[in-house]
Amino acid sequence: MIYNVRTYTVQPRLMKKYVGMFETMALPAATRLGMRLIAYFISQNGALNQVVHIWAYENLAEYEKIRAARDEDAEWEHFLDSTVGLLVSQEDKFMRPSSFSPLQ
């Protein structure tokens, strides 16, 4: 199992709007396409205006297959178009669990 950890910095004062759009537009499309959300966090201190998503995939091949389908999906494209200007930056990385991690 691999985990895709995505960190987004949202424009100040637009967090509620962005999270609401993610919940109602992106999450249903992602779930329909086979993406498995493990966690969705919103920063409360430190680096503010950030959300962190964690998604699980069996391997990179599964990720690539789902990503290709996602990138061709009209609902996903509508979400992306709707969120133009809401994000400042994003970071995307893959993580593998350690041998003692509760998540494998």
mmCIF file of N, CA and C in Angstrom:
data_model
loop_
_atom_site.group_PDB
_atom_site.id
_atom_site.type_symbol
_atom_site.label_atom_id
_atom_site.label_comp_id
_atom_site.label_asym_id
_atom_site.label_seq_id
_atom_site.Cartn_x
_atom_site.Cartn_y
_atom_site.Cartn_z
ATOM 1 N N MET A 1 0.854 -1.176 0.000
ATOM 2 C CA MET A 1 0.000 0.000 0.000
ATOM 3 C C MET A 1 0.897 1.236 0.000
ATOM 4 N N ILE A 2 0.505 2.236 -0.800
ATOM 5 C CA ILE A 2 1.179 3.531 -0.775
ATOM 6 C C ILE A 2 0.139 4.592 -0.463
ATOM 7 N N TYR A 3 0.608 5.699 0.069
ATOM 8 C CA TYR A 3 -0.282 6.798 0.447
ATOM 9 C C TYR A 3 0.158 8.056 -0.275
ATOM 10 N N ASN A 4 -0.794 8.697 -0.914
ATOM 11 C CA ASN A 4 -0.559 9.962 -1.582
ATOM 12 C C ASN A 4 -0.970 11.062 -0.607
ATOM 13 N N VAL A 5 0.001 11.841 -0.169
ATOM 14 C CA VAL A 5 -0.237 12.914 0.795
ATOM 15 C C VAL A 5 -0.181 14.226 0.028
ATOM 16 N N ARG A 6 -1.316 14.916 -0.001
ATOM 17 C CA ARG A 6 -1.436 16.154 -0.764
ATOM 18 C C ARG A 6 -1.716 17.311 0.197
ATOM 19 N N THR A 7 -0.878 18.330 0.137
ATOM 20 C CA THR A 7 -1.043 19.512 0.982
ATOM 21 C C THR A 7 -1.340 20.706 0.090
ATOM 22 N N TYR A 8 -2.448 21.363 0.378
ATOM 23 C CA TYR A 8 -2.863 22.535 -0.376
ATOM 24 C C TYR A 8 -2.902 23.740 0.556
ATOM 25 N N THR A 9 -2.381 24.859 0.097
ATOM 26 C CA THR A 9 -2.520 26.119 0.812
ATOM 27 C C THR A 9 -3.610 26.917 0.105
ATOM 28 N N VAL A 10 -4.624 27.277 0.876
ATOM 29 C CA VAL A 10 -5.805 27.956 0.357
ATOM 30 C C VAL A 10 -5.655 29.461 0.583
ATOM 31 N N GLN A 11 -6.186 30.243 -0.343
ATOM 32 C CA GLN A 11 -6.187 31.698 -0.160
ATOM 33 C C GLN A 11 -6.823 32.027 1.201
ATOM 34 N N PRO A 12 -6.251 32.969 1.951
ATOM 35 C CA PRO A 12 -6.846 33.363 3.228
ATOM 36 C C PRO A 12 -8.322 33.739 3.072
ATOM 37 N N ARG A 13 -9.102 33.320 4.042
ATOM 38 C CA ARG A 13 -10.542 33.576 4.142
ATOM 39 C C ARG A 13 -11.396 32.795 3.131
ATOM 40 N N LEU A 14 -10.778 31.868 2.387
ATOM 41 C CA LEU A 14 -11.534 31.089 1.416
ATOM 42 C C LEU A 14 -11.581 29.596 1.769
ATOM 43 N N MET A 15 -11.132 29.239 2.976
ATOM 44 C CA MET A 15 -11.089 27.834 3.378
ATOM 45 C C MET A 15 -12.474 27.192 3.361
ATOM 46 N N LYS A 16 -13.449 27.849 3.956
ATOM 47 C CA LYS A 16 -14.792 27.274 4.027
ATOM 48 C C LYS A 16 -15.337 27.011 2.629
ATOM 49 N N LYS A 17 -15.144 27.941 1.730
ATOM 50 C CA LYS A 17 -15.610 27.787 0.353
ATOM 51 C C LYS A 17 -14.909 26.609 -0.315
ATOM 52 N N TYR A 18 -13.581 26.531 -0.186
ATOM 53 C CA TYR A 18 -12.821 25.459 -0.827
ATOM 54 C C TYR A 18 -13.216 24.087 -0.270
ATOM 55 N N VAL A 19 -13.279 23.958 1.038
ATOM 56 C CA VAL A 19 -13.621 22.673 1.648
ATOM 57 C C VAL A 19 -15.037 22.251 1.259
ATOM 58 N N GLY A 20 -15.963 23.201 1.236
ATOM 59 C CA GLY A 20 -17.324 22.889 0.818
ATOM 60 C C GLY A 20 -17.383 22.387 -0.619
ATOM 61 N N MET A 21 -16.615 23.010 -1.495
ATOM 62 C CA MET A 21 -16.580 22.577 -2.891
ATOM 63 C C MET A 21 -15.931 21.208 -3.016
ATOM 64 N N PHE A 22 -14.893 20.982 -2.227
ATOM 65 C CA PHE A 22 -14.258 19.657 -2.264
ATOM 66 C C PHE A 22 -15.254 18.582 -1.837
ATOM 67 N N GLU A 23 -15.950 18.834 -0.742
ATOM 68 C CA GLU A 23 -16.892 17.840 -0.210
ATOM 69 C C GLU A 23 -18.033 17.545 -1.183
ATOM 70 N N THR A 24 -18.568 18.571 -1.807
ATOM 71 C CA THR A 24 -19.757 18.366 -2.640
ATOM 72 C C THR A 24 -19.441 18.041 -4.099
ATOM 73 N N MET A 25 -18.247 18.415 -4.573
ATOM 74 C CA MET A 25 -17.927 18.210 -5.992
ATOM 75 C C MET A 25 -16.818 17.180 -6.196
ATOM 76 N N ALA A 26 -15.683 17.383 -5.549
ATOM 77 C CA ALA A 26 -14.522 16.525 -5.803
ATOM 78 C C ALA A 26 -14.649 15.161 -5.155
ATOM 79 N N LEU A 27 -15.085 15.125 -3.907
ATOM 80 C CA LEU A 27 -15.132 13.843 -3.199
ATOM 81 C C LEU A 27 -16.072 12.841 -3.862
ATOM 82 N N PRO A 28 -17.287 13.225 -4.260
ATOM 83 C CA PRO A 28 -18.134 12.243 -4.955
ATOM 84 C C PRO A 28 -17.499 11.725 -6.249
ATOM 85 N N ALA A 29 -16.880 12.610 -7.014
ATOM 86 C CA ALA A 29 -16.228 12.184 -8.257
ATOM 87 C C ALA A 29 -15.054 11.258 -7.955
ATOM 88 N N ALA A 30 -14.232 11.630 -6.985
ATOM 89 C CA ALA A 30 -13.071 10.811 -6.626
ATOM 90 C C ALA A 30 -13.493 9.422 -6.152
ATOM 91 N N THR A 31 -14.511 9.369 -5.320
ATOM 92 C CA THR A 31 -14.995 8.090 -4.802
ATOM 93 C C THR A 31 -15.533 7.224 -5.940
ATOM 94 N N ARG A 32 -16.291 7.828 -6.823
ATOM 95 C CA ARG A 32 -16.832 7.099 -7.971
ATOM 96 C C ARG A 32 -15.730 6.516 -8.846
ATOM 97 N N LEU A 33 -14.608 7.216 -8.933
ATOM 98 C CA LEU A 33 -13.489 6.779 -9.762
ATOM 99 C C LEU A 33 -12.573 5.771 -9.062
ATOM 100 N N GLY A 34 -12.856 5.455 -7.797
ATOM 101 C CA GLY A 34 -12.069 4.454 -7.087
ATOM 102 C C GLY A 34 -11.006 4.996 -6.154
ATOM 103 N N MET A 35 -10.951 6.302 -5.984
ATOM 104 C CA MET A 35 -9.989 6.877 -5.046
ATOM 105 C C MET A 35 -10.477 6.613 -3.622
ATOM 106 N N ARG A 36 -9.553 6.297 -2.715
ATOM 107 C CA ARG A 36 -9.908 5.966 -1.333
ATOM 108 C C ARG A 36 -9.311 7.011 -0.383
ATOM 109 N N LEU A 37 -10.171 7.881 0.128
ATOM 110 C CA LEU A 37 -9.734 8.919 1.058
ATOM 111 C C LEU A 37 -9.520 8.307 2.430
ATOM 112 N N ILE A 38 -8.328 8.490 2.973
ATOM 113 C CA ILE A 38 -7.977 7.990 4.307
ATOM 114 C C ILE A 38 -8.174 9.079 5.355
ATOM 115 N N ALA A 39 -7.816 10.306 5.000
ATOM 116 C CA ALA A 39 -7.946 11.418 5.953
ATOM 117 C C ALA A 39 -7.998 12.734 5.190
ATOM 118 N N TYR A 40 -8.650 13.715 5.823
ATOM 119 C CA TYR A 40 -8.721 15.072 5.284
ATOM 120 C C TYR A 40 -8.597 16.001 6.484
ATOM 121 N N PHE A 41 -7.494 16.703 6.563
ATOM 122 C CA PHE A 41 -7.200 17.550 7.713
ATOM 123 C C PHE A 41 -7.188 19.024 7.313
ATOM 124 N N ILE A 42 -7.566 19.897 8.255
ATOM 125 C CA ILE A 42 -7.511 21.343 8.079
ATOM 126 C C ILE A 42 -6.618 21.899 9.177
ATOM 127 N N SER A 43 -5.624 22.696 8.804
ATOM 128 C CA SER A 43 -4.674 23.220 9.801
ATOM 129 C C SER A 43 -5.371 24.160 10.787
ATOM 130 N N GLN A 44 -4.974 24.061 12.035
ATOM 131 C CA GLN A 44 -5.523 24.904 13.094
ATOM 132 C C GLN A 44 -4.463 25.828 13.700
ATOM 133 N N ASN A 45 -3.200 25.487 13.517
ATOM 134 C CA ASN A 45 -2.103 26.347 13.970
ATOM 135 C C ASN A 45 -0.888 26.039 13.107
ATOM 136 N N GLY A 46 0.211 26.738 13.364
ATOM 137 C CA GLY A 46 1.378 26.564 12.504
ATOM 138 C C GLY A 46 1.106 27.199 11.150
ATOM 139 N N ALA A 47 1.396 26.471 10.090
ATOM 140 C CA ALA A 47 1.108 26.958 8.737
ATOM 141 C C ALA A 47 -0.404 26.931 8.537
ATOM 142 N N LEU A 48 -1.000 28.102 8.500
ATOM 143 C CA LEU A 48 -2.458 28.201 8.414
ATOM 144 C C LEU A 48 -2.941 28.108 6.966
ATOM 145 N N ASN A 49 -4.246 27.986 6.820
ATOM 146 C CA ASN A 49 -4.892 27.934 5.513
ATOM 147 C C ASN A 49 -4.455 26.726 4.688
ATOM 148 N N GLN A 50 -4.184 25.614 5.373
ATOM 149 C CA GLN A 50 -3.781 24.410 4.669
ATOM 150 C C GLN A 50 -4.759 23.274 4.900
ATOM 151 N N VAL A 51 -4.927 22.473 3.849
ATOM 152 C CA VAL A 51 -5.635 21.205 3.964
ATOM 153 C C VAL A 51 -4.674 20.111 3.534
ATOM 154 N N VAL A 52 -4.791 18.960 4.184
ATOM 155 C CA VAL A 52 -3.970 17.798 3.843
ATOM 156 C C VAL A 52 -4.913 16.639 3.567
ATOM 157 N N HIS A 53 -4.786 16.058 2.380
ATOM 158 C CA HIS A 53 -5.563 14.863 2.014
ATOM 159 C C HIS A 53 -4.600 13.688 2.048
ATOM 160 N N ILE A 54 -5.058 12.537 2.484
ATOM 161 C CA ILE A 54 -4.283 11.302 2.372
ATOM 162 C C ILE A 54 -5.156 10.286 1.644
ATOM 163 N N TRP A 55 -4.622 9.765 0.543
ATOM 164 C CA TRP A 55 -5.328 8.795 -0.303
ATOM 165 C C TRP A 55 -4.529 7.502 -0.338
ATOM 166 N N ALA A 56 -5.215 6.363 -0.344
ATOM 167 C CA ALA A 56 -4.543 5.056 -0.363
ATOM 168 C C ALA A 56 -4.648 4.425 -1.739
ATOM 169 N N TYR A 57 -3.554 3.807 -2.164
ATOM 170 C CA TYR A 57 -3.500 3.059 -3.419
ATOM 171 C C TYR A 57 -2.722 1.772 -3.176
ATOM 172 N N GLU A 58 -3.081 0.745 -3.902
ATOM 173 C CA GLU A 58 -2.353 -0.530 -3.778
ATOM 174 C C GLU A 58 -0.908 -0.370 -4.222
ATOM 175 N N ASN A 59 -0.688 0.414 -5.283
ATOM 176 C CA ASN A 59 0.646 0.604 -5.852
ATOM 177 C C ASN A 59 0.596 1.785 -6.834
ATOM 178 N N LEU A 60 1.737 2.105 -7.414
ATOM 179 C CA LEU A 60 1.781 3.230 -8.358
ATOM 180 C C LEU A 60 0.979 2.948 -9.628
ATOM 181 N N ALA A 61 0.905 1.701 -10.035
ATOM 182 C CA ALA A 61 0.120 1.367 -11.232
ATOM 183 C C ALA A 61 -1.352 1.683 -11.016
ATOM 184 N N GLU A 62 -1.888 1.342 -9.827
ATOM 185 C CA GLU A 62 -3.283 1.673 -9.537
ATOM 186 C C GLU A 62 -3.476 3.189 -9.520
ATOM 187 N N TYR A 63 -2.549 3.894 -8.901
ATOM 188 C CA TYR A 63 -2.626 5.352 -8.865
ATOM 189 C C TYR A 63 -2.670 5.928 -10.284
ATOM 190 N N GLU A 64 -1.773 5.477 -11.137
ATOM 191 C CA GLU A 64 -1.710 6.000 -12.508
ATOM 192 C C GLU A 64 -3.007 5.711 -13.268
ATOM 193 N N LYS A 65 -3.567 4.528 -13.094
ATOM 194 C CA LYS A 65 -4.813 4.165 -13.772
ATOM 195 C C LYS A 65 -5.958 5.071 -13.314
ATOM 196 N N ILE A 66 -6.081 5.258 -11.999
ATOM 197 C CA ILE A 66 -7.152 6.093 -11.452
ATOM 198 C C ILE A 66 -6.932 7.556 -11.824
ATOM 199 N N ARG A 67 -5.695 7.992 -11.769
ATOM 200 C CA ARG A 67 -5.402 9.389 -12.121
ATOM 201 C C ARG A 67 -5.771 9.682 -13.575
ATOM 202 N N ALA A 68 -5.462 8.753 -14.472
ATOM 203 C CA ALA A 68 -5.802 8.944 -15.883
ATOM 204 C C ALA A 68 -7.318 9.068 -16.056
ATOM 205 N N ALA A 69 -8.071 8.217 -15.352
ATOM 206 C CA ALA A 69 -9.533 8.296 -15.422
ATOM 207 C C ALA A 69 -10.033 9.607 -14.821
ATOM 208 N N ARG A 70 -9.437 10.006 -13.706
ATOM 209 C CA ARG A 70 -9.821 11.265 -13.062
ATOM 210 C C ARG A 70 -9.595 12.456 -13.983
ATOM 211 N N ASP A 71 -8.460 12.473 -14.642
ATOM 212 C CA ASP A 71 -8.118 13.598 -15.503
ATOM 213 C C ASP A 71 -9.014 13.701 -16.732
ATOM 214 N N GLU A 72 -9.714 12.631 -17.080
ATOM 215 C CA GLU A 72 -10.648 12.628 -18.210
ATOM 216 C C GLU A 72 -12.096 12.824 -17.771
ATOM 217 N N ASP A 73 -12.340 12.911 -16.471
ATOM 218 C CA ASP A 73 -13.693 12.952 -15.926
ATOM 219 C C ASP A 73 -14.264 14.372 -15.955
ATOM 220 N N ALA A 74 -15.469 14.517 -16.502
ATOM 221 C CA ALA A 74 -16.103 15.839 -16.623
ATOM 222 C C ALA A 74 -16.408 16.462 -15.264
ATOM 223 N N GLU A 75 -16.847 15.661 -14.294
ATOM 224 C CA GLU A 75 -17.135 16.203 -12.955
ATOM 225 C C GLU A 75 -15.859 16.708 -12.294
ATOM 226 N N TRP A 76 -14.761 15.984 -12.453
ATOM 227 C CA TRP A 76 -13.486 16.416 -11.878
ATOM 228 C C TRP A 76 -13.038 17.719 -12.536
ATOM 229 N N GLU A 77 -13.170 17.794 -13.843
ATOM 230 C CA GLU A 77 -12.797 19.008 -14.571
ATOM 231 C C GLU A 77 -13.631 20.200 -14.104
ATOM 232 N N HIS A 78 -14.912 19.976 -13.859
ATOM 233 C CA HIS A 78 -15.784 21.048 -13.362
ATOM 234 C C HIS A 78 -15.312 21.534 -11.984
ATOM 235 N N PHE A 79 -14.927 20.606 -11.114
ATOM 236 C CA PHE A 79 -14.391 20.987 -9.806
ATOM 237 C C PHE A 79 -13.137 21.846 -9.982
ATOM 238 N N LEU A 80 -12.218 21.405 -10.826
ATOM 239 C CA LEU A 80 -10.981 22.173 -11.028
ATOM 240 C C LEU A 80 -11.283 23.572 -11.554
ATOM 241 N N ASP A 81 -12.173 23.647 -12.528
ATOM 242 C CA ASP A 81 -12.537 24.961 -13.080
ATOM 243 C C ASP A 81 -13.174 25.858 -12.019
ATOM 244 N N SER A 82 -13.954 25.271 -11.138
ATOM 245 C CA SER A 82 -14.661 26.030 -10.097
ATOM 246 C C SER A 82 -13.737 26.551 -9.009
ATOM 247 N N THR A 83 -12.572 25.948 -8.861
ATOM 248 C CA THR A 83 -11.676 26.337 -7.771
ATOM 249 C C THR A 83 -10.511 27.215 -8.233
ATOM 250 N N VAL A 84 -10.543 27.642 -9.486
ATOM 251 C CA VAL A 84 -9.481 28.531 -9.974
ATOM 252 C C VAL A 84 -9.397 29.761 -9.076
ATOM 253 N N GLY A 85 -8.200 30.074 -8.621
ATOM 254 C CA GLY A 85 -7.977 31.243 -7.785
ATOM 255 C C GLY A 85 -8.125 31.003 -6.291
ATOM 256 N N LEU A 86 -8.571 29.806 -5.892
ATOM 257 C CA LEU A 86 -8.748 29.530 -4.460
ATOM 258 C C LEU A 86 -7.482 29.002 -3.798
ATOM 259 N N LEU A 87 -6.543 28.462 -4.591
ATOM 260 C CA LEU A 87 -5.341 27.861 -4.015
ATOM 261 C C LEU A 87 -4.113 28.718 -4.271
ATOM 262 N N VAL A 88 -3.218 28.704 -3.281
ATOM 263 C CA VAL A 88 -1.947 29.416 -3.385
ATOM 264 C C VAL A 88 -0.863 28.465 -3.871
ATOM 265 N N SER A 89 -0.851 27.236 -3.315
ATOM 266 C CA SER A 89 0.176 26.263 -3.674
ATOM 267 C C SER A 89 -0.298 24.859 -3.325
ATOM 268 N N GLN A 90 0.452 23.877 -3.824
ATOM 269 C CA GLN A 90 0.173 22.497 -3.461
ATOM 270 C C GLN A 90 1.475 21.709 -3.414
ATOM 271 N N GLU A 91 1.471 20.675 -2.588
ATOM 272 C CA GLU A 91 2.585 19.736 -2.474
ATOM 273 C C GLU A 91 1.988 18.341 -2.588
ATOM 274 N N ASP A 92 2.652 17.479 -3.312
ATOM 275 C CA ASP A 92 2.146 16.134 -3.568
ATOM 276 C C ASP A 92 3.291 15.143 -3.379
ATOM 277 N N LYS A 93 3.115 14.168 -2.485
ATOM 278 C CA LYS A 93 4.171 13.176 -2.298
ATOM 279 C C LYS A 93 3.569 11.813 -1.977
ATOM 280 N N PHE A 94 4.342 10.779 -2.243
ATOM 281 C CA PHE A 94 3.944 9.415 -1.910
ATOM 282 C C PHE A 94 4.721 8.959 -0.693
ATOM 283 N N MET A 95 4.012 8.257 0.190
ATOM 284 C CA MET A 95 4.621 7.750 1.412
ATOM 285 C C MET A 95 4.319 6.252 1.511
ATOM 286 N N ARG A 96 5.276 5.500 2.028
ATOM 287 C CA ARG A 96 5.059 4.081 2.328
ATOM 288 C C ARG A 96 5.086 3.941 3.847
ATOM 289 N N PRO A 97 4.216 3.100 4.394
ATOM 290 C CA PRO A 97 4.200 2.933 5.851
ATOM 291 C C PRO A 97 5.434 2.173 6.345
ATOM 292 N N SER A 98 5.875 2.511 7.538
ATOM 293 C CA SER A 98 6.949 1.749 8.176
ATOM 294 C C SER A 98 6.397 0.388 8.601
ATOM 295 N N SER A 99 7.270 -0.494 9.008
ATOM 296 C CA SER A 99 6.846 -1.850 9.392
ATOM 297 C C SER A 99 5.924 -1.847 10.598
ATOM 298 N N PHE A 100 5.989 -0.807 11.435
ATOM 299 C CA PHE A 100 5.173 -0.764 12.650
ATOM 300 C C PHE A 100 3.986 0.207 12.556
ATOM 301 N N SER A 101 3.782 0.775 11.379
ATOM 302 C CA SER A 101 2.678 1.736 11.217
ATOM 303 C C SER A 101 1.325 1.038 11.333
ATOM 304 N N PRO A 102 0.368 1.657 12.033
ATOM 305 C CA PRO A 102 -0.989 1.091 12.074
ATOM 306 C C PRO A 102 -1.624 1.010 10.687
ATOM 307 N N LEU A 103 -1.236 1.920 9.805
ATOM 308 C CA LEU A 103 -1.721 1.861 8.422
ATOM 309 C C LEU A 103 -0.721 1.075 7.592
ATOM 310 N N GLN A 104 -1.162 0.054 6.986
ATOM 311 C CA GLN A 104 -0.299 -0.732 6.085
ATOM 312 C C GLN A 104 -0.914 -0.687 4.730
#
